[in-house]
mmCIF file of C-alpha atoms in Angstrom:
data_model
loop_
_atom_site.group_PDB
_atom_site.id
_atom_site.type_symbol
_atom_site.label_atom_id
_atom_site.label_comp_id
_atom_site.label_asym_id
_atom_site.label_seq_id
_atom_site.Cartn_x
_atom_site.Cartn_y
_atom_site.Cartn_z
ATOM 1 C CA MET A 1 48.099 -77.963 12.560
ATOM 2 C CA ALA A 2 45.534 -76.934 14.869
ATOM 3 C CA ASP A 3 45.963 -74.144 17.192
ATOM 4 C CA THR A 4 46.382 -74.454 21.464
ATOM 5 C CA ALA A 5 45.993 -77.314 23.200
ATOM 6 C CA LEU A 6 45.923 -77.487 27.290
ATOM 7 C CA VAL A 7 47.388 -80.759 28.600
ATOM 8 C CA LEU A 8 46.538 -81.858 32.421
ATOM 9 C CA GLY A 9 48.463 -84.557 34.280
ATOM 10 C CA ALA A 10 47.916 -86.612 37.219
ATOM 11 C CA GLY A 11 48.786 -86.513 40.529
ATOM 12 C CA GLY A 12 45.763 -86.327 42.868
ATOM 13 C CA VAL A 13 44.569 -83.663 45.462
ATOM 14 C CA THR A 14 47.583 -82.229 45.331
ATOM 15 C CA GLY A 15 48.178 -82.661 41.799
ATOM 16 C CA THR A 16 44.665 -80.936 41.516
ATOM 17 C CA ALA A 17 45.788 -78.213 43.530
ATOM 18 C CA TRP A 18 48.880 -77.456 42.331
ATOM 19 C CA GLU A 19 47.634 -77.346 38.916
ATOM 20 C CA THR A 20 45.041 -74.464 39.855
ATOM 21 C CA GLY A 21 47.339 -72.735 41.521
ATOM 22 C CA ILE A 22 49.796 -72.267 38.541
ATOM 23 C CA LEU A 23 46.517 -71.806 36.285
ATOM 24 C CA HIS A 24 45.875 -68.852 38.580
ATOM 25 C CA GLY A 25 49.105 -67.387 38.541
ATOM 26 C CA LEU A 26 49.224 -67.287 34.771
ATOM 27 C CA ALA A 27 45.781 -65.999 34.434
ATOM 28 C CA LYS A 28 46.541 -63.451 37.128
ATOM 29 C CA ALA A 29 49.330 -62.594 35.112
ATOM 30 C CA GLY A 30 47.168 -62.066 31.592
ATOM 31 C CA VAL A 31 47.376 -65.663 29.853
ATOM 32 C CA ASP A 32 44.918 -67.539 30.058
ATOM 33 C CA LEU A 33 45.596 -70.952 29.360
ATOM 34 C CA SER A 34 41.315 -71.536 29.578
ATOM 35 C CA THR A 35 41.093 -70.127 26.089
ATOM 36 C CA ALA A 36 42.595 -73.313 24.902
ATOM 37 C CA ASP A 37 40.460 -75.065 21.702
ATOM 38 C CA LEU A 38 41.562 -78.597 23.478
ATOM 39 C CA ILE A 39 41.946 -79.772 27.025
ATOM 40 C CA VAL A 40 43.425 -83.008 27.941
ATOM 41 C CA GLY A 41 43.075 -83.956 31.531
ATOM 42 C CA SER A 42 43.802 -87.304 33.166
ATOM 43 C CA SER A 43 43.209 -88.107 36.662
ATOM 44 C CA ALA A 44 43.355 -84.578 38.404
ATOM 45 C CA GLY A 45 43.835 -82.917 35.122
ATOM 46 C CA ALA A 46 40.455 -84.513 34.722
ATOM 47 C CA ILE A 47 38.740 -82.702 37.357
ATOM 48 C CA VAL A 48 41.194 -79.248 36.404
ATOM 49 C CA GLY A 49 40.131 -79.691 32.828
ATOM 50 C CA ALA A 50 36.079 -80.131 33.334
ATOM 51 C CA GLN A 51 36.047 -77.031 35.819
ATOM 52 C CA LEU A 52 38.149 -75.307 33.648
ATOM 53 C CA ALA A 53 35.950 -76.127 30.239
ATOM 54 C CA SER A 54 32.600 -75.582 32.122
ATOM 55 C CA GLY A 55 32.854 -72.167 31.983
ATOM 56 C CA LEU A 56 30.550 -71.576 35.069
ATOM 57 C CA VAL A 57 33.690 -70.968 37.431
ATOM 58 C CA ALA A 58 36.675 -68.630 36.734
ATOM 59 C CA VAL A 59 40.043 -70.103 37.880
ATOM 60 C CA GLY A 60 40.354 -67.536 40.574
ATOM 61 C CA GLU A 61 37.773 -69.512 42.433
ATOM 62 C CA LEU A 62 38.984 -72.708 41.895
ATOM 63 C CA TYR A 63 42.023 -71.353 43.069
ATOM 64 C CA GLU A 64 40.663 -70.401 46.721
ATOM 65 C CA ARG A 65 38.519 -73.400 46.822
ATOM 66 C CA GLN A 66 41.774 -75.133 46.749
ATOM 67 C CA LEU A 67 42.108 -73.192 50.081
ATOM 68 C CA ALA A 68 39.263 -73.832 51.578
ATOM 69 C CA GLY A 69 41.146 -77.167 53.890
ATOM 70 C CA PRO A 70 40.127 -80.857 54.107
ATOM 71 C CA GLY A 71 37.686 -79.806 56.726
ATOM 72 C CA SER A 72 35.379 -78.525 53.695
ATOM 73 C CA GLU A 73 34.772 -81.780 52.577
ATOM 74 C CA GLN A 74 34.203 -84.820 54.465
ATOM 75 C CA GLU A 75 37.037 -86.597 52.129
ATOM 76 C CA PRO A 76 39.268 -89.415 53.948
ATOM 77 C CA VAL A 77 42.814 -89.787 53.605
ATOM 78 C CA ALA A 78 44.126 -92.463 50.710
ATOM 79 C CA ARG A 79 47.417 -93.513 50.624
ATOM 80 C CA LEU A 80 49.295 -96.013 48.296
ATOM 81 C CA GLY A 81 50.279 -98.395 50.930
ATOM 82 C CA PRO A 82 53.767 -100.496 50.937
ATOM 83 C CA VAL A 83 52.158 -103.482 49.727
ATOM 84 C CA THR A 84 50.187 -101.871 46.652
ATOM 85 C CA VAL A 85 53.388 -99.779 46.003
ATOM 86 C CA LEU A 86 55.905 -102.951 45.851
ATOM 87 C CA ARG A 87 52.472 -104.636 43.149
ATOM 88 C CA TYR A 88 53.429 -101.498 41.358
ATOM 89 C CA ALA A 89 56.522 -101.281 40.797
ATOM 90 C CA ARG A 90 55.985 -105.163 39.907
ATOM 91 C CA ALA A 91 53.756 -104.576 37.388
ATOM 92 C CA VAL A 92 56.421 -102.400 35.847
ATOM 93 C CA MET A 93 58.941 -104.817 35.978
ATOM 94 C CA SER A 94 57.537 -107.339 34.431
ATOM 95 C CA SER A 95 55.484 -104.865 31.288
ATOM 96 C CA ARG A 96 57.026 -104.414 27.946
ATOM 97 C CA THR A 97 53.970 -101.705 27.419
ATOM 98 C CA PRO A 98 52.282 -99.247 28.867
ATOM 99 C CA GLU A 99 49.313 -101.210 27.824
ATOM 100 C CA GLU A 100 50.342 -104.602 29.456
ATOM 101 C CA TYR A 101 51.330 -102.731 33.036
ATOM 102 C CA GLY A 102 47.341 -101.110 32.288
ATOM 103 C CA ARG A 103 46.212 -104.544 32.424
ATOM 104 C CA ARG A 104 48.066 -105.637 35.304
ATOM 105 C CA LEU A 105 47.375 -102.531 37.178
ATOM 106 C CA GLY A 106 43.313 -103.767 36.373
ATOM 107 C CA THR A 107 43.552 -106.731 37.787
ATOM 108 C CA LEU A 108 45.431 -104.854 41.046
ATOM 109 C CA ALA A 109 42.153 -103.032 41.244
ATOM 110 C CA ARG A 110 39.996 -105.811 40.341
ATOM 111 C CA GLU A 111 40.804 -107.757 42.923
ATOM 112 C CA SER A 112 41.596 -104.814 45.728
ATOM 113 C CA ARG A 113 39.067 -103.538 47.991
ATOM 114 C CA THR A 114 38.714 -100.418 48.674
ATOM 115 C CA GLY A 115 37.597 -98.039 51.428
ATOM 116 C CA ALA A 116 35.059 -96.096 49.454
ATOM 117 C CA THR A 117 31.855 -97.652 47.564
ATOM 118 C CA ALA A 118 31.734 -96.138 43.917
ATOM 119 C CA ALA A 119 27.831 -94.601 44.541
ATOM 120 C CA GLY A 120 30.398 -92.351 47.235
ATOM 121 C CA ARG A 121 33.686 -91.922 45.083
ATOM 122 C CA ARG A 122 31.479 -90.661 42.570
ATOM 123 C CA GLU A 123 29.703 -88.432 44.868
ATOM 124 C CA MET A 124 32.698 -87.068 45.468
ATOM 125 C CA ILE A 125 33.834 -86.339 42.212
ATOM 126 C CA VAL A 126 30.601 -84.633 41.549
ATOM 127 C CA SER A 127 31.009 -82.126 44.408
ATOM 128 C CA ARG A 128 34.141 -81.336 42.831
ATOM 129 C CA LEU A 129 32.109 -80.439 38.974
ATOM 130 C CA PRO A 130 30.139 -77.273 37.852
ATOM 131 C CA THR A 131 28.489 -79.342 35.837
ATOM 132 C CA SER A 132 27.501 -82.864 35.085
ATOM 133 C CA VAL A 133 26.557 -82.304 31.932
ATOM 134 C CA TRP A 134 29.688 -82.107 28.785
ATOM 135 C CA PRO A 135 30.593 -78.505 27.920
ATOM 136 C CA ASP A 136 31.006 -77.771 23.951
ATOM 137 C CA ARG A 137 34.412 -76.832 24.515
ATOM 138 C CA HIS A 138 36.436 -80.147 23.409
ATOM 139 C CA LEU A 139 37.746 -81.738 26.474
ATOM 140 C CA LEU A 140 39.435 -85.360 26.005
ATOM 141 C CA VAL A 141 38.928 -87.111 30.014
ATOM 142 C CA THR A 142 41.127 -90.358 29.488
ATOM 143 C CA ALA A 143 41.009 -93.805 31.251
ATOM 144 C CA VAL A 144 42.028 -97.018 31.085
ATOM 145 C CA ASP A 145 41.044 -99.925 30.121
ATOM 146 C CA ALA A 146 40.911 -101.659 33.018
ATOM 147 C CA SER A 147 40.872 -105.279 30.801
ATOM 148 C CA THR A 148 42.577 -104.813 27.843
ATOM 149 C CA GLY A 149 44.953 -101.812 29.736
ATOM 150 C CA ALA A 150 43.848 -99.385 26.517
ATOM 151 C CA LEU A 151 44.320 -95.719 26.959
ATOM 152 C CA HIS A 152 40.640 -94.903 26.193
ATOM 153 C CA THR A 153 38.951 -91.205 25.869
ATOM 154 C CA PHE A 154 36.047 -89.964 26.772
ATOM 155 C CA ASP A 155 34.340 -86.729 25.392
ATOM 156 C CA ARG A 156 31.214 -84.863 24.949
ATOM 157 C CA THR A 157 29.955 -87.642 21.913
ATOM 158 C CA ALA A 158 30.693 -90.154 24.249
ATOM 159 C CA THR A 159 27.425 -91.853 26.105
ATOM 160 C CA VAL A 160 29.529 -92.089 29.560
ATOM 161 C CA PRO A 161 27.906 -89.000 31.035
ATOM 162 C CA LEU A 162 30.983 -86.395 32.373
ATOM 163 C CA ALA A 163 30.917 -87.369 35.587
ATOM 164 C CA ASP A 164 31.618 -90.949 35.437
ATOM 165 C CA ALA A 165 34.479 -90.222 32.116
ATOM 166 C CA VAL A 166 36.362 -88.147 35.316
ATOM 167 C CA THR A 167 35.266 -90.592 38.205
ATOM 168 C CA ALA A 168 37.054 -92.801 35.987
ATOM 169 C CA SER A 169 40.164 -91.088 35.213
ATOM 170 C CA CYS A 170 40.783 -90.801 38.490
ATOM 171 C CA ALA A 171 40.499 -94.995 39.566
ATOM 172 C CA VAL A 172 43.831 -94.888 41.489
ATOM 173 C CA PRO A 173 43.955 -98.630 41.387
ATOM 174 C CA ALA A 174 43.759 -100.094 44.389
ATOM 175 C CA VAL A 175 43.079 -96.977 46.187
ATOM 176 C CA TRP A 176 39.551 -96.109 44.379
ATOM 177 C CA PRO A 177 37.104 -98.663 42.726
ATOM 178 C CA VAL A 178 37.266 -99.750 39.116
ATOM 179 C CA VAL A 179 34.217 -97.515 37.155
ATOM 180 C CA VAL A 180 31.991 -99.387 35.555
ATOM 181 C CA ALA A 181 30.484 -97.023 32.746
ATOM 182 C CA GLY A 182 29.720 -97.571 29.672
ATOM 183 C CA GLY A 183 30.067 -101.220 28.894
ATOM 184 C CA GLY A 184 33.444 -100.937 30.243
ATOM 185 C CA SER A 185 35.552 -101.040 33.626
ATOM 186 C CA TRP A 186 37.847 -98.021 33.556
ATOM 187 C CA ILE A 187 41.301 -97.422 36.137
ATOM 188 C CA ASP A 188 42.980 -94.229 36.269
ATOM 189 C CA GLY A 189 43.882 -92.391 32.767
ATOM 190 C CA GLY A 190 47.351 -91.766 34.603
ATOM 191 C CA VAL A 191 48.080 -95.356 34.274
ATOM 192 C CA HIS A 192 48.707 -94.956 30.697
ATOM 193 C CA SER A 193 51.628 -91.938 31.168
ATOM 194 C CA PRO A 194 51.522 -89.150 33.346
ATOM 195 C CA ALA A 195 49.751 -86.748 31.688
ATOM 196 C CA ASN A 196 48.820 -88.259 27.709
ATOM 197 C CA ALA A 197 50.376 -85.601 25.885
ATOM 198 C CA HIS A 198 50.352 -87.174 22.475
ATOM 199 C CA LEU A 199 47.044 -86.457 22.362
ATOM 200 C CA ALA A 200 47.124 -83.062 21.681
ATOM 201 C CA ALA A 201 49.372 -84.565 18.883
ATOM 202 C CA GLY A 202 48.358 -82.444 15.455
ATOM 203 C CA TYR A 203 47.976 -78.870 17.492
ATOM 204 C CA GLU A 204 50.450 -75.785 17.310
ATOM 205 C CA ARG A 205 50.286 -74.753 20.537
ATOM 206 C CA VAL A 206 50.182 -76.868 23.810
ATOM 207 C CA VAL A 207 51.184 -76.465 26.927
ATOM 208 C CA VAL A 208 51.651 -78.897 29.501
ATOM 209 C CA ILE A 209 50.950 -79.364 33.579
ATOM 210 C CA ALA A 210 52.236 -82.373 34.652
ATOM 211 C CA PRO A 211 51.885 -82.738 38.369
ATOM 212 C CA THR A 212 53.769 -86.237 38.085
ATOM 213 C CA ALA A 213 57.118 -85.341 36.219
ATOM 214 C CA GLY A 214 58.687 -89.030 35.761
ATOM 215 C CA GLY A 215 57.812 -91.484 33.680
ATOM 216 C CA SER A 216 59.476 -95.158 33.529
ATOM 217 C CA ARG A 217 60.411 -98.136 31.562
ATOM 218 C CA VAL A 218 57.542 -98.356 29.994
ATOM 219 C CA ILE A 219 55.696 -94.970 30.437
ATOM 220 C CA ALA A 220 56.732 -92.077 28.903
ATOM 221 C CA SER A 221 57.191 -89.416 30.965
ATOM 222 C CA PRO A 222 55.649 -85.523 30.270
ATOM 223 C CA ARG A 223 59.315 -84.458 29.118
ATOM 224 C CA ALA A 224 59.446 -87.088 26.770
ATOM 225 C CA GLN A 225 56.042 -86.737 25.198
ATOM 226 C CA ALA A 226 56.778 -83.433 24.677
ATOM 227 C CA ALA A 227 59.833 -83.881 22.752
ATOM 228 C CA GLU A 228 57.932 -85.633 19.861
ATOM 229 C CA LEU A 229 55.402 -83.014 19.549
ATOM 230 C CA GLU A 230 58.067 -81.128 19.042
ATOM 231 C CA ALA A 231 59.927 -82.955 16.605
ATOM 232 C CA ALA A 232 56.452 -83.193 14.765
ATOM 233 C CA GLY A 233 56.870 -78.853 14.945
ATOM 234 C CA ALA A 234 55.185 -77.853 17.707
ATOM 235 C CA ARG A 235 55.568 -75.296 20.149
ATOM 236 C CA VAL A 236 55.331 -77.282 23.241
ATOM 237 C CA GLU A 237 56.267 -75.850 26.994
ATOM 238 C CA VAL A 238 56.355 -77.983 30.237
ATOM 239 C CA ILE A 239 55.495 -77.374 34.131
ATOM 240 C CA THR A 240 55.898 -79.540 36.522
ATOM 241 C CA PRO A 241 56.828 -78.949 40.064
ATOM 242 C CA ASP A 242 59.666 -76.780 41.616
ATOM 243 C CA ALA A 243 61.600 -77.708 44.386
ATOM 244 C CA GLY A 244 58.854 -75.731 46.759
ATOM 245 C CA ALA A 245 56.150 -77.501 45.383
ATOM 246 C CA ARG A 246 57.923 -81.048 45.391
ATOM 247 C CA LYS A 247 58.344 -80.390 49.492
ATOM 248 C CA ALA A 248 54.898 -79.075 49.649
ATOM 249 C CA ILE A 249 53.009 -81.625 48.026
ATOM 250 C CA GLY A 250 55.108 -83.920 50.211
ATOM 251 C CA ARG A 251 55.250 -87.862 49.841
ATOM 252 C CA ASN A 252 51.350 -88.411 49.929
ATOM 253 C CA SER A 253 49.611 -87.116 46.805
ATOM 254 C CA LEU A 254 46.183 -88.521 48.116
ATOM 255 C CA ASP A 255 45.593 -86.225 51.379
ATOM 256 C CA PRO A 256 44.198 -83.743 51.378
ATOM 257 C CA ALA A 257 45.513 -81.893 53.992
ATOM 258 C CA ARG A 258 48.137 -81.002 51.472
ATOM 259 C CA ARG A 259 45.781 -79.707 49.199
ATOM 260 C CA ALA A 260 46.248 -75.768 49.872
ATOM 261 C CA PRO A 261 49.632 -75.782 50.519
ATOM 262 C CA ALA A 262 50.224 -77.940 47.176
ATOM 263 C CA ALA A 263 47.930 -74.882 45.751
ATOM 264 C CA ARG A 264 49.627 -71.703 47.027
ATOM 265 C CA ALA A 265 53.364 -73.731 45.695
ATOM 266 C CA GLY A 266 51.646 -73.075 42.648
ATOM 267 C CA LEU A 267 50.582 -69.988 42.674
ATOM 268 C CA ALA A 268 54.178 -69.173 43.401
ATOM 269 C CA GLN A 269 55.532 -71.331 41.324
ATOM 270 C CA SER A 270 53.697 -69.729 38.155
ATOM 271 C CA VAL A 271 55.679 -66.592 38.086
ATOM 272 C CA ALA A 272 59.108 -68.177 36.861
ATOM 273 C CA HIS A 273 56.740 -69.873 33.628
ATOM 274 C CA THR A 274 54.877 -66.302 32.673
ATOM 275 C CA GLU A 275 56.793 -65.900 30.136
ATOM 276 C CA ALA A 276 57.635 -69.020 28.378
ATOM 277 C CA VAL A 277 54.080 -69.763 28.584
ATOM 278 C CA ALA A 278 53.112 -66.367 26.603
ATOM 279 C CA ALA A 279 55.621 -66.740 24.049
ATOM 280 C CA VAL A 280 54.327 -70.292 23.363
ATOM 281 C CA TRP A 281 50.193 -69.327 23.976
ATOM 282 C CA ASN A 282 50.380 -66.006 22.383
ATOM 283 C CA GLY A 283 52.462 -67.430 19.249
#
């Protein structure tokens, strides 16, 4: 088996902030997860994963950026409206596999008008990345094929630029535009599962940081995927938001006004996980 893997899950604007707070707190306590041999990033986790893998910005600085508040970037407040939430629920109930669910949400995404242009959304993602060049590190960025519903991973061998891969991974259906890149059309990597922790199969020590803890009848939860990794012989630690973090995150994970509270909640929560993560990470 290979050695260490860090899995960073989907969770919107607040998920990015909370993950960063967790990582900063662990690093302050002497557990630096940026040293992972593999980083898997989905949606929010794709942004954080690309930031970490670049090696250009310390996690402490990334945390401070989360505290800057929504006014630092003219970022719109997005949300899943009640009609969209209902369509998501219908897609789950009428699907038998993650791929079927992905196809249904791909159709929804293609049919929906969003408040952002594809170019504008890409520019917003670029503003969050230290570089648009793929890092030498083993970084996997997930996205879902809007036509087939299949999970896809981009890495440094891809012909798709890093910025396009991360934008695709963050393309929440019916909120942000479908991303057309590399001959395909892509939606959010979190559509397949909140963490996609199964991509860490074959690694001995795995830490999963997942802002979205739940699953559904067709979507595997982070803990369910972690159990499969453990059954295959891996040591795994899963971190999902505690009660304080859930309160800080609020009901709309896409609200930039909740970014700073979510980051602080992640930092506070990290204390409770330091010992367990260190035991896994340090063998």
